[in-house]
């Protein structure tokens, strides 16, 4: 695709994620109220989109509980500040195998495998404007953990998203994920002019070097809208790289806990820092109304 700097940039804030970060920073929100408040603060700081997981309010462990998603959704929609809501649909595809000599039976403590309809239950209930579609299977960080998203599962979930009128945000962790995403659009499972998030530096997907990043960017069709992020200390450099290459940006505590070395961040502080980088490059940060217009989204009312 032809490369040109993006002059009208939207920021997505990934508010809490599902990683084991809840005990690494007091700023990682756990309860629905904390998650919603952190999302609203990020929106006030300049995020047009908030990407939300939920956690067990007591332990901070990742959760799929429908009532928690419902509470987060209602609190964000009832807030005075406007923001586009993006809920994860990535939970429920986790396999943790046994030992290398005896992979079966799987490790029940870490394995969480459910069907497409159950993975989409909170999306059907809450009807966010956007939800994520992790567009492939990959070895994911830990030794025996596999994030599974088979072609059949992705077709089923993608069809449900299209039928519900919820915009899929294709999460591409490697080039093959983009290849399959283009197939989903070509066959009509997903609508054209798709939205994609390039996920860089997640072990063991696409490494976050610039050559791999540009290979990912060049694989995105010209009429798609894309965003990108990287992890930890590379979060802010990828704000600049994404804007320069023509994309939008994602920051937030799902991907990085620090404002600078040794200084723990809030979501709002990370958004504020991203705004400074974007505006320092001569671009402007756009809000939720322009994002809805750009992506063809319909604002949902409070329940």
C-alpha atoms as a PDB file:
ATOM      1  CA  UNK A   1       0.000   0.000   0.000  1.00  0.00           C
ATOM      2  CA  UNK A   2       1.206   3.567  -0.596  1.00  0.00           C
ATOM      3  CA  UNK A   3       2.647   5.054   2.570  1.00  0.00           C
ATOM      4  CA  UNK A   4       1.694   8.497   3.801  1.00  0.00           C
ATOM      5  CA  UNK A   5       1.619   9.942   7.299  1.00  0.00           C
ATOM      6  CA  UNK A   6      -1.800   9.882   8.920  1.00  0.00           C
ATOM      7  CA  UNK A   7      -2.872  13.428   9.769  1.00  0.00           C
ATOM      8  CA  UNK A   8      -6.130  12.452  11.521  1.00  0.00           C
ATOM      9  CA  UNK A   9      -5.355   9.850  14.172  1.00  0.00           C
ATOM     10  CA  UNK A  10      -7.593   8.055  16.634  1.00  0.00           C
ATOM     11  CA  UNK A  11      -6.320   6.543  19.844  1.00  0.00           C
ATOM     12  CA  UNK A  12      -7.547   3.261  21.283  1.00  0.00           C
ATOM     13  CA  UNK A  13      -6.904   2.691  24.984  1.00  0.00           C
ATOM     14  CA  UNK A  14      -6.635  -0.995  25.983  1.00  0.00           C
ATOM     15  CA  UNK A  15      -7.781  -0.551  29.554  1.00  0.00           C
ATOM     16  CA  UNK A  16      -6.926  -3.732  31.472  1.00  0.00           C
ATOM     17  CA  UNK A  17      -6.415  -6.859  29.324  1.00  0.00           C
ATOM     18  CA  UNK A  18      -6.346 -10.433  30.600  1.00  0.00           C
ATOM     19  CA  UNK A  19      -2.668 -10.812  31.479  1.00  0.00           C
ATOM     20  CA  UNK A  20      -1.369 -11.455  34.983  1.00  0.00           C
ATOM     21  CA  UNK A  21      -0.681  -7.762  35.614  1.00  0.00           C
ATOM     22  CA  UNK A  22      -3.209  -7.128  38.381  1.00  0.00           C
ATOM     23  CA  UNK A  23      -0.604  -7.497  41.129  1.00  0.00           C
ATOM     24  CA  UNK A  24       2.146  -5.622  39.295  1.00  0.00           C
ATOM     25  CA  UNK A  25       0.512  -2.191  39.416  1.00  0.00           C
ATOM     26  CA  UNK A  26      -2.177  -0.664  41.620  1.00  0.00           C
ATOM     27  CA  UNK A  27      -3.404   1.223  38.545  1.00  0.00           C
ATOM     28  CA  UNK A  28      -4.599  -1.940  36.745  1.00  0.00           C
ATOM     29  CA  UNK A  29      -8.387  -1.830  37.212  1.00  0.00           C
ATOM     30  CA  UNK A  30     -10.212  -4.922  38.453  1.00  0.00           C
ATOM     31  CA  UNK A  31     -13.855  -4.220  39.283  1.00  0.00           C
ATOM     32  CA  UNK A  32     -16.386  -3.055  36.669  1.00  0.00           C
ATOM     33  CA  UNK A  33     -16.504   0.354  38.370  1.00  0.00           C
ATOM     34  CA  UNK A  34     -12.700   0.676  38.278  1.00  0.00           C
ATOM     35  CA  UNK A  35     -12.539  -0.467  34.642  1.00  0.00           C
ATOM     36  CA  UNK A  36     -15.268   1.959  33.590  1.00  0.00           C
ATOM     37  CA  UNK A  37     -13.714   4.865  35.505  1.00  0.00           C
ATOM     38  CA  UNK A  38     -10.305   4.176  33.970  1.00  0.00           C
ATOM     39  CA  UNK A  39     -11.866   3.975  30.507  1.00  0.00           C
ATOM     40  CA  UNK A  40     -13.727   7.257  31.042  1.00  0.00           C
ATOM     41  CA  UNK A  41     -10.534   8.967  32.255  1.00  0.00           C
ATOM     42  CA  UNK A  42      -8.747   7.696  29.140  1.00  0.00           C
ATOM     43  CA  UNK A  43     -11.528   9.132  26.987  1.00  0.00           C
ATOM     44  CA  UNK A  44     -11.218  12.499  28.726  1.00  0.00           C
ATOM     45  CA  UNK A  45      -7.484  12.388  27.987  1.00  0.00           C
ATOM     46  CA  UNK A  46      -8.083  11.876  24.253  1.00  0.00           C
ATOM     47  CA  UNK A  47      -8.902   8.219  23.550  1.00  0.00           C
ATOM     48  CA  UNK A  48     -11.718   7.874  21.009  1.00  0.00           C
ATOM     49  CA  UNK A  49     -12.007   4.099  21.579  1.00  0.00           C
ATOM     50  CA  UNK A  50     -11.720   2.056  24.772  1.00  0.00           C
ATOM     51  CA  UNK A  51     -10.956  -1.667  24.488  1.00  0.00           C
ATOM     52  CA  UNK A  52     -12.200  -3.559  27.556  1.00  0.00           C
ATOM     53  CA  UNK A  53     -11.761  -6.951  29.159  1.00  0.00           C
ATOM     54  CA  UNK A  54     -13.237  -7.771  32.570  1.00  0.00           C
ATOM     55  CA  UNK A  55     -11.634  -9.283  35.654  1.00  0.00           C
ATOM     56  CA  UNK A  56     -12.796 -10.970  38.819  1.00  0.00           C
ATOM     57  CA  UNK A  57     -13.276  -8.011  41.179  1.00  0.00           C
ATOM     58  CA  UNK A  58     -11.740  -9.886  44.121  1.00  0.00           C
ATOM     59  CA  UNK A  59      -8.733 -11.640  42.593  1.00  0.00           C
ATOM     60  CA  UNK A  60      -8.114  -9.593  39.445  1.00  0.00           C
ATOM     61  CA  UNK A  61      -8.006 -12.790  37.378  1.00  0.00           C
ATOM     62  CA  UNK A  62      -9.408 -12.586  33.824  1.00  0.00           C
ATOM     63  CA  UNK A  63     -13.099 -13.372  33.579  1.00  0.00           C
ATOM     64  CA  UNK A  64     -15.841 -14.036  31.035  1.00  0.00           C
ATOM     65  CA  UNK A  65     -18.754 -13.265  33.379  1.00  0.00           C
ATOM     66  CA  UNK A  66     -21.637 -11.701  31.502  1.00  0.00           C
ATOM     67  CA  UNK A  67     -22.780  -9.585  34.453  1.00  0.00           C
ATOM     68  CA  UNK A  68     -19.351  -7.937  34.668  1.00  0.00           C
ATOM     69  CA  UNK A  69     -19.417  -7.027  30.973  1.00  0.00           C
ATOM     70  CA  UNK A  70     -22.960  -5.712  31.347  1.00  0.00           C
ATOM     71  CA  UNK A  71     -21.954  -3.485  34.278  1.00  0.00           C
ATOM     72  CA  UNK A  72     -18.877  -2.101  32.508  1.00  0.00           C
ATOM     73  CA  UNK A  73     -20.895  -1.397  29.368  1.00  0.00           C
ATOM     74  CA  UNK A  74     -23.694   0.369  31.231  1.00  0.00           C
ATOM     75  CA  UNK A  75     -21.312   2.516  33.278  1.00  0.00           C
ATOM     76  CA  UNK A  76     -19.360   3.663  30.217  1.00  0.00           C
ATOM     77  CA  UNK A  77     -22.491   4.416  28.201  1.00  0.00           C
ATOM     78  CA  UNK A  78     -24.051   6.358  31.085  1.00  0.00           C
ATOM     79  CA  UNK A  79     -20.992   8.611  31.452  1.00  0.00           C
ATOM     80  CA  UNK A  80     -21.056  12.217  30.310  1.00  0.00           C
ATOM     81  CA  UNK A  81     -17.940  11.738  28.184  1.00  0.00           C
ATOM     82  CA  UNK A  82     -18.473  10.095  24.781  1.00  0.00           C
ATOM     83  CA  UNK A  83     -16.313   7.159  23.662  1.00  0.00           C
ATOM     84  CA  UNK A  84     -16.527   4.221  21.243  1.00  0.00           C
ATOM     85  CA  UNK A  85     -16.830   0.916  23.108  1.00  0.00           C
ATOM     86  CA  UNK A  86     -14.713  -2.053  21.973  1.00  0.00           C
ATOM     87  CA  UNK A  87     -15.144  -5.322  23.906  1.00  0.00           C
ATOM     88  CA  UNK A  88     -12.830  -8.298  23.603  1.00  0.00           C
ATOM     89  CA  UNK A  89     -14.157 -11.510  22.088  1.00  0.00           C
ATOM     90  CA  UNK A  90     -10.821 -13.240  22.511  1.00  0.00           C
ATOM     91  CA  UNK A  91     -11.557 -15.195  25.680  1.00  0.00           C
ATOM     92  CA  UNK A  92     -12.437 -18.896  25.637  1.00  0.00           C
ATOM     93  CA  UNK A  93      -9.826 -20.197  23.205  1.00  0.00           C
ATOM     94  CA  UNK A  94      -7.014 -21.109  25.588  1.00  0.00           C
ATOM     95  CA  UNK A  95      -5.279 -24.481  25.736  1.00  0.00           C
ATOM     96  CA  UNK A  96      -2.519 -25.218  28.240  1.00  0.00           C
ATOM     97  CA  UNK A  97      -1.041 -28.627  27.500  1.00  0.00           C
ATOM     98  CA  UNK A  98       0.439 -31.030  30.005  1.00  0.00           C
ATOM     99  CA  UNK A  99       4.124 -31.915  29.955  1.00  0.00           C
ATOM    100  CA  UNK A 100       6.189 -32.253  26.792  1.00  0.00           C
ATOM    101  CA  UNK A 101       6.111 -36.039  27.251  1.00  0.00           C
ATOM    102  CA  UNK A 102       2.404 -36.202  28.100  1.00  0.00           C
ATOM    103  CA  UNK A 103       0.545 -33.259  26.528  1.00  0.00           C
ATOM    104  CA  UNK A 104      -2.810 -34.903  27.291  1.00  0.00           C
ATOM    105  CA  UNK A 105      -4.749 -34.503  29.449  1.00  0.00           C
ATOM    106  CA  UNK A 106      -4.462 -30.749  29.232  1.00  0.00           C
ATOM    107  CA  UNK A 107      -3.871 -28.529  32.244  1.00  0.00           C
ATOM    108  CA  UNK A 108      -7.395 -27.798  33.478  1.00  0.00           C
ATOM    109  CA  UNK A 109      -6.281 -24.844  35.571  1.00  0.00           C
ATOM    110  CA  UNK A 110      -5.182 -22.850  32.531  1.00  0.00           C
ATOM    111  CA  UNK A 111      -7.347 -24.290  29.749  1.00  0.00           C
ATOM    112  CA  UNK A 112     -10.524 -22.400  28.857  1.00  0.00           C
ATOM    113  CA  UNK A 113     -12.172 -23.733  25.687  1.00  0.00           C
ATOM    114  CA  UNK A 114     -15.775 -22.885  24.801  1.00  0.00           C
ATOM    115  CA  UNK A 115     -17.868 -22.703  21.637  1.00  0.00           C
ATOM    116  CA  UNK A 116     -18.428 -19.766  19.301  1.00  0.00           C
ATOM    117  CA  UNK A 117     -21.868 -18.848  20.660  1.00  0.00           C
ATOM    118  CA  UNK A 118     -20.601 -18.763  24.246  1.00  0.00           C
ATOM    119  CA  UNK A 119     -17.559 -16.716  23.226  1.00  0.00           C
ATOM    120  CA  UNK A 120     -19.967 -14.211  21.677  1.00  0.00           C
ATOM    121  CA  UNK A 121     -22.583 -14.198  24.474  1.00  0.00           C
ATOM    122  CA  UNK A 122     -21.482 -10.887  26.022  1.00  0.00           C
ATOM    123  CA  UNK A 123     -21.217  -9.267  22.590  1.00  0.00           C
ATOM    124  CA  UNK A 124     -24.800 -10.280  21.826  1.00  0.00           C
ATOM    125  CA  UNK A 125     -25.922  -8.985  25.234  1.00  0.00           C
ATOM    126  CA  UNK A 126     -24.014  -5.678  25.282  1.00  0.00           C
ATOM    127  CA  UNK A 127     -23.817  -4.842  21.537  1.00  0.00           C
ATOM    128  CA  UNK A 128     -20.616  -2.763  21.613  1.00  0.00           C
ATOM    129  CA  UNK A 129     -19.765  -0.762  18.519  1.00  0.00           C
ATOM    130  CA  UNK A 130     -16.596  -2.849  18.025  1.00  0.00           C
ATOM    131  CA  UNK A 131     -15.389  -6.245  19.243  1.00  0.00           C
ATOM    132  CA  UNK A 132     -12.125  -8.039  18.599  1.00  0.00           C
ATOM    133  CA  UNK A 133     -11.552 -11.060  16.368  1.00  0.00           C
ATOM    134  CA  UNK A 134      -8.146 -12.661  17.046  1.00  0.00           C
ATOM    135  CA  UNK A 135      -7.513 -13.870  13.525  1.00  0.00           C
ATOM    136  CA  UNK A 136      -5.332 -16.934  14.052  1.00  0.00           C
ATOM    137  CA  UNK A 137      -3.841 -19.557  16.345  1.00  0.00           C
ATOM    138  CA  UNK A 138      -0.388 -19.031  17.869  1.00  0.00           C
ATOM    139  CA  UNK A 139       2.029 -20.107  20.576  1.00  0.00           C
ATOM    140  CA  UNK A 140       1.516 -17.400  23.154  1.00  0.00           C
ATOM    141  CA  UNK A 141       4.321 -16.484  25.562  1.00  0.00           C
ATOM    142  CA  UNK A 142       4.221 -19.321  28.110  1.00  0.00           C
ATOM    143  CA  UNK A 143       5.831 -22.682  27.363  1.00  0.00           C
ATOM    144  CA  UNK A 144       2.726 -24.831  26.838  1.00  0.00           C
ATOM    145  CA  UNK A 145      -0.037 -22.259  26.181  1.00  0.00           C
ATOM    146  CA  UNK A 146      -1.655 -22.026  22.747  1.00  0.00           C
ATOM    147  CA  UNK A 147      -4.166 -19.330  21.787  1.00  0.00           C
ATOM    148  CA  UNK A 148      -6.531 -21.200  19.468  1.00  0.00           C
ATOM    149  CA  UNK A 149      -8.667 -19.569  16.796  1.00  0.00           C
ATOM    150  CA  UNK A 150      -9.318 -22.095  14.041  1.00  0.00           C
ATOM    151  CA  UNK A 151     -10.661 -21.110  10.614  1.00  0.00           C
ATOM    152  CA  UNK A 152     -14.004 -22.695  11.488  1.00  0.00           C
ATOM    153  CA  UNK A 153     -14.234 -20.816  14.798  1.00  0.00           C
ATOM    154  CA  UNK A 154     -13.299 -17.518  13.151  1.00  0.00           C
ATOM    155  CA  UNK A 155     -15.861 -17.977  10.395  1.00  0.00           C
ATOM    156  CA  UNK A 156     -18.556 -18.719  12.965  1.00  0.00           C
ATOM    157  CA  UNK A 157     -17.672 -15.779  15.225  1.00  0.00           C
ATOM    158  CA  UNK A 158     -17.138 -13.405  12.299  1.00  0.00           C
ATOM    159  CA  UNK A 159     -20.559 -14.283  10.877  1.00  0.00           C
ATOM    160  CA  UNK A 160     -22.159 -13.577  14.256  1.00  0.00           C
ATOM    161  CA  UNK A 161     -20.443 -10.184  14.466  1.00  0.00           C
ATOM    162  CA  UNK A 162     -21.649  -9.255  10.985  1.00  0.00           C
ATOM    163  CA  UNK A 163     -25.214 -10.352  11.777  1.00  0.00           C
ATOM    164  CA  UNK A 164     -25.214  -8.344  15.025  1.00  0.00           C
ATOM    165  CA  UNK A 165     -23.939  -5.192  13.314  1.00  0.00           C
ATOM    166  CA  UNK A 166     -20.855  -5.088  15.540  1.00  0.00           C
ATOM    167  CA  UNK A 167     -17.661  -4.021  13.745  1.00  0.00           C
ATOM    168  CA  UNK A 168     -14.912  -6.654  14.083  1.00  0.00           C
ATOM    169  CA  UNK A 169     -11.482  -5.332  14.965  1.00  0.00           C
ATOM    170  CA  UNK A 170      -9.257  -7.959  13.369  1.00  0.00           C
ATOM    171  CA  UNK A 171      -6.343  -8.667  15.709  1.00  0.00           C
ATOM    172  CA  UNK A 172      -3.390  -9.697  13.533  1.00  0.00           C
ATOM    173  CA  UNK A 173      -0.446 -11.125  15.480  1.00  0.00           C
ATOM    174  CA  UNK A 174       1.405 -12.286  12.351  1.00  0.00           C
ATOM    175  CA  UNK A 175       1.275 -12.042   8.570  1.00  0.00           C
ATOM    176  CA  UNK A 176      -0.742 -15.249   8.171  1.00  0.00           C
ATOM    177  CA  UNK A 177      -3.494 -13.719  10.290  1.00  0.00           C
ATOM    178  CA  UNK A 178      -3.830 -10.905   7.767  1.00  0.00           C
ATOM    179  CA  UNK A 179      -3.886 -13.440   4.950  1.00  0.00           C
ATOM    180  CA  UNK A 180      -6.848 -15.237   6.522  1.00  0.00           C
ATOM    181  CA  UNK A 181      -8.595 -11.955   7.398  1.00  0.00           C
ATOM    182  CA  UNK A 182      -8.521 -11.000   3.717  1.00  0.00           C
ATOM    183  CA  UNK A 183     -10.071 -14.386   2.939  1.00  0.00           C
ATOM    184  CA  UNK A 184     -12.895 -13.716   5.418  1.00  0.00           C
ATOM    185  CA  UNK A 185     -13.642 -10.441   3.631  1.00  0.00           C
ATOM    186  CA  UNK A 186     -13.357 -12.016   0.164  1.00  0.00           C
ATOM    187  CA  UNK A 187     -15.896 -14.723   1.022  1.00  0.00           C
ATOM    188  CA  UNK A 188     -18.308 -12.257   2.655  1.00  0.00           C
ATOM    189  CA  UNK A 189     -17.984 -13.430   6.257  1.00  0.00           C
ATOM    190  CA  UNK A 190     -16.696  -9.974   7.179  1.00  0.00           C
ATOM    191  CA  UNK A 191     -17.702  -6.773   5.429  1.00  0.00           C
ATOM    192  CA  UNK A 192     -15.269  -4.913   3.202  1.00  0.00           C
ATOM    193  CA  UNK A 193     -13.335  -1.886   4.443  1.00  0.00           C
ATOM    194  CA  UNK A 194     -12.318  -3.848   7.495  1.00  0.00           C
ATOM    195  CA  UNK A 195     -10.664  -2.619  10.693  1.00  0.00           C
ATOM    196  CA  UNK A 196      -7.419  -4.271  11.766  1.00  0.00           C
ATOM    197  CA  UNK A 197      -5.093  -3.988  14.761  1.00  0.00           C
ATOM    198  CA  UNK A 198      -1.455  -4.943  14.109  1.00  0.00           C
ATOM    199  CA  UNK A 199      -0.174  -6.579  17.308  1.00  0.00           C
ATOM    200  CA  UNK A 200       3.612  -6.329  17.388  1.00  0.00           C
ATOM    201  CA  UNK A 201       6.111  -7.923  19.708  1.00  0.00           C
ATOM    202  CA  UNK A 202       3.766 -10.449  21.365  1.00  0.00           C
ATOM    203  CA  UNK A 203       5.692 -13.699  21.931  1.00  0.00           C
ATOM    204  CA  UNK A 204       5.597 -15.670  19.621  1.00  0.00           C
ATOM    205  CA  UNK A 205       3.916 -13.670  16.902  1.00  0.00           C
ATOM    206  CA  UNK A 206       5.339 -10.918  14.727  1.00  0.00           C
ATOM    207  CA  UNK A 207       8.490  -9.411  16.278  1.00  0.00           C
ATOM    208  CA  UNK A 208       8.388  -5.659  16.696  1.00  0.00           C
ATOM    209  CA  UNK A 209      11.307  -4.727  14.455  1.00  0.00           C
ATOM    210  CA  UNK A 210      10.517  -2.146  11.776  1.00  0.00           C
ATOM    211  CA  UNK A 211      11.100  -4.513   8.854  1.00  0.00           C
ATOM    212  CA  UNK A 212       8.427  -6.905  10.155  1.00  0.00           C
ATOM    213  CA  UNK A 213       6.158  -3.981  11.013  1.00  0.00           C
ATOM    214  CA  UNK A 214       6.358  -2.595   7.492  1.00  0.00           C
ATOM    215  CA  UNK A 215       5.707  -6.057   6.050  1.00  0.00           C
ATOM    216  CA  UNK A 216       2.516  -6.128   8.129  1.00  0.00           C
ATOM    217  CA  UNK A 217       1.554  -2.584   7.075  1.00  0.00           C
ATOM    218  CA  UNK A 218       2.149  -3.375   3.399  1.00  0.00           C
ATOM    219  CA  UNK A 219      -0.129  -6.429   3.689  1.00  0.00           C
ATOM    220  CA  UNK A 220      -3.111  -4.314   4.797  1.00  0.00           C
ATOM    221  CA  UNK A 221      -5.488  -3.569   1.875  1.00  0.00           C
ATOM    222  CA  UNK A 222      -5.668   0.077   0.839  1.00  0.00           C
ATOM    223  CA  UNK A 223      -9.323   0.509   1.838  1.00  0.00           C
ATOM    224  CA  UNK A 224      -8.932  -0.937   5.354  1.00  0.00           C
ATOM    225  CA  UNK A 225      -8.427   1.143   8.501  1.00  0.00           C
ATOM    226  CA  UNK A 226      -5.569   0.001  10.682  1.00  0.00           C
ATOM    227  CA  UNK A 227      -3.963   0.644  14.022  1.00  0.00           C
ATOM    228  CA  UNK A 228      -0.907  -0.827  15.720  1.00  0.00           C
ATOM    229  CA  UNK A 229       0.748  -1.272  19.074  1.00  0.00           C
ATOM    230  CA  UNK A 230       3.764  -2.836  20.714  1.00  0.00           C
ATOM    231  CA  UNK A 231       4.524  -3.812  24.285  1.00  0.00           C
ATOM    232  CA  UNK A 232       6.338  -2.303  27.239  1.00  0.00           C
ATOM    233  CA  UNK A 233       8.974   0.308  26.509  1.00  0.00           C
ATOM    234  CA  UNK A 234       8.221   0.064  22.772  1.00  0.00           C
ATOM    235  CA  UNK A 235       4.646   1.295  23.224  1.00  0.00           C
ATOM    236  CA  UNK A 236       5.364   4.982  22.589  1.00  0.00           C
ATOM    237  CA  UNK A 237       7.865   4.448  19.739  1.00  0.00           C
ATOM    238  CA  UNK A 238       5.115   2.525  17.957  1.00  0.00           C
ATOM    239  CA  UNK A 239       2.757   5.477  18.392  1.00  0.00           C
ATOM    240  CA  UNK A 240       5.152   7.478  16.226  1.00  0.00           C
ATOM    241  CA  UNK A 241       5.844   4.612  13.812  1.00  0.00           C
ATOM    242  CA  UNK A 242       2.150   3.927  13.258  1.00  0.00           C
ATOM    243  CA  UNK A 243       1.281   7.542  12.551  1.00  0.00           C
ATOM    244  CA  UNK A 244       4.249   7.931  10.204  1.00  0.00           C
ATOM    245  CA  UNK A 245       3.252   4.781   8.281  1.00  0.00           C
ATOM    246  CA  UNK A 246      -0.360   5.939   7.898  1.00  0.00           C
ATOM    247  CA  UNK A 247      -2.127   4.243  10.804  1.00  0.00           C
ATOM    248  CA  UNK A 248      -3.788   4.874  14.138  1.00  0.00           C
ATOM    249  CA  UNK A 249      -2.496   3.997  17.598  1.00  0.00           C
ATOM    250  CA  UNK A 250      -3.215   1.933  20.686  1.00  0.00           C
ATOM    251  CA  UNK A 251      -1.845   2.466  24.172  1.00  0.00           C
ATOM    252  CA  UNK A 252      -2.966   1.332  27.610  1.00  0.00           C
ATOM    253  CA  UNK A 253      -2.261  -0.846  30.614  1.00  0.00           C
ATOM    254  CA  UNK A 254      -3.070  -4.054  28.739  1.00  0.00           C
ATOM    255  CA  UNK A 255       0.204  -3.596  26.849  1.00  0.00           C
ATOM    256  CA  UNK A 256       2.445  -1.529  29.108  1.00  0.00           C
ATOM    257  CA  UNK A 257       2.438  -0.566  32.798  1.00  0.00           C
ATOM    258  CA  UNK A 258       5.015   2.235  32.795  1.00  0.00           C
ATOM    259  CA  UNK A 259       4.977   5.919  31.918  1.00  0.00           C
ATOM    260  CA  UNK A 260       8.777   5.904  31.995  1.00  0.00           C
ATOM    261  CA  UNK A 261      11.396   3.693  33.586  1.00  0.00           C
ATOM    262  CA  UNK A 262      10.377   2.985  37.175  1.00  0.00           C
ATOM    263  CA  UNK A 263       7.204   5.114  37.020  1.00  0.00           C
ATOM    264  CA  UNK A 264       3.897   3.253  36.925  1.00  0.00           C
ATOM    265  CA  UNK A 265       1.290   4.774  34.635  1.00  0.00           C
ATOM    266  CA  UNK A 266      -2.467   5.208  34.555  1.00  0.00           C
ATOM    267  CA  UNK A 267      -4.388   4.712  31.342  1.00  0.00           C
ATOM    268  CA  UNK A 268      -5.092   8.441  31.148  1.00  0.00           C
ATOM    269  CA  UNK A 269      -1.386   9.262  31.468  1.00  0.00           C
ATOM    270  CA  UNK A 270      -0.502   6.874  28.636  1.00  0.00           C
ATOM    271  CA  UNK A 271      -3.170   8.454  26.434  1.00  0.00           C
ATOM    272  CA  UNK A 272      -1.939  11.946  27.302  1.00  0.00           C
ATOM    273  CA  UNK A 273       1.609  10.950  26.371  1.00  0.00           C
ATOM    274  CA  UNK A 274       0.392   9.488  23.063  1.00  0.00           C
ATOM    275  CA  UNK A 275      -1.505  12.711  22.319  1.00  0.00           C
ATOM    276  CA  UNK A 276       1.738  14.630  22.839  1.00  0.00           C
ATOM    277  CA  UNK A 277       3.622  12.362  20.414  1.00  0.00           C
ATOM    278  CA  UNK A 278       0.908  12.594  17.757  1.00  0.00           C
ATOM    279  CA  UNK A 279       0.463  16.339  17.982  1.00  0.00           C
ATOM    280  CA  UNK A 280       4.230  16.810  18.124  1.00  0.00           C
ATOM    281  CA  UNK A 281       4.394  15.110  14.720  1.00  0.00           C
ATOM    282  CA  UNK A 282       1.941  17.644  13.279  1.00  0.00           C
ATOM    283  CA  UNK A 283      -1.111  15.374  13.234  1.00  0.00           C
ATOM    284  CA  UNK A 284      -4.386  15.844  15.113  1.00  0.00           C
ATOM    285  CA  UNK A 285      -6.190  13.478  17.452  1.00  0.00           C
ATOM    286  CA  UNK A 286      -9.789  12.848  16.385  1.00  0.00           C
ATOM    287  CA  UNK A 287     -12.711  12.016  18.644  1.00  0.00           C
ATOM    288  CA  UNK A 288     -15.413   9.356  18.739  1.00  0.00           C
ATOM    289  CA  UNK A 289     -17.860  11.088  16.378  1.00  0.00           C
ATOM    290  CA  UNK A 290     -15.306  11.178  13.562  1.00  0.00           C
ATOM    291  CA  UNK A 291     -14.303   7.583  14.301  1.00  0.00           C
ATOM    292  CA  UNK A 292     -17.918   6.467  14.001  1.00  0.00           C
ATOM    293  CA  UNK A 293     -18.216   8.320  10.697  1.00  0.00           C
ATOM    294  CA  UNK A 294     -14.946   6.840   9.430  1.00  0.00           C
ATOM    295  CA  UNK A 295     -15.787   3.260  10.417  1.00  0.00           C
ATOM    296  CA  UNK A 296     -19.536   3.317   9.828  1.00  0.00           C
ATOM    297  CA  UNK A 297     -20.431   2.711  13.464  1.00  0.00           C
ATOM    298  CA  UNK A 298     -23.764   3.304  15.192  1.00  0.00           C
ATOM    299  CA  UNK A 299     -23.623   4.802  18.668  1.00  0.00           C
ATOM    300  CA  UNK A 300     -25.430   2.613  21.175  1.00  0.00           C
ATOM    301  CA  UNK A 301     -27.626   4.156  23.861  1.00  0.00           C
ATOM    302  CA  UNK A 302     -27.415   3.228  27.554  1.00  0.00           C
ATOM    303  CA  UNK A 303     -29.389   0.112  28.469  1.00  0.00           C
END
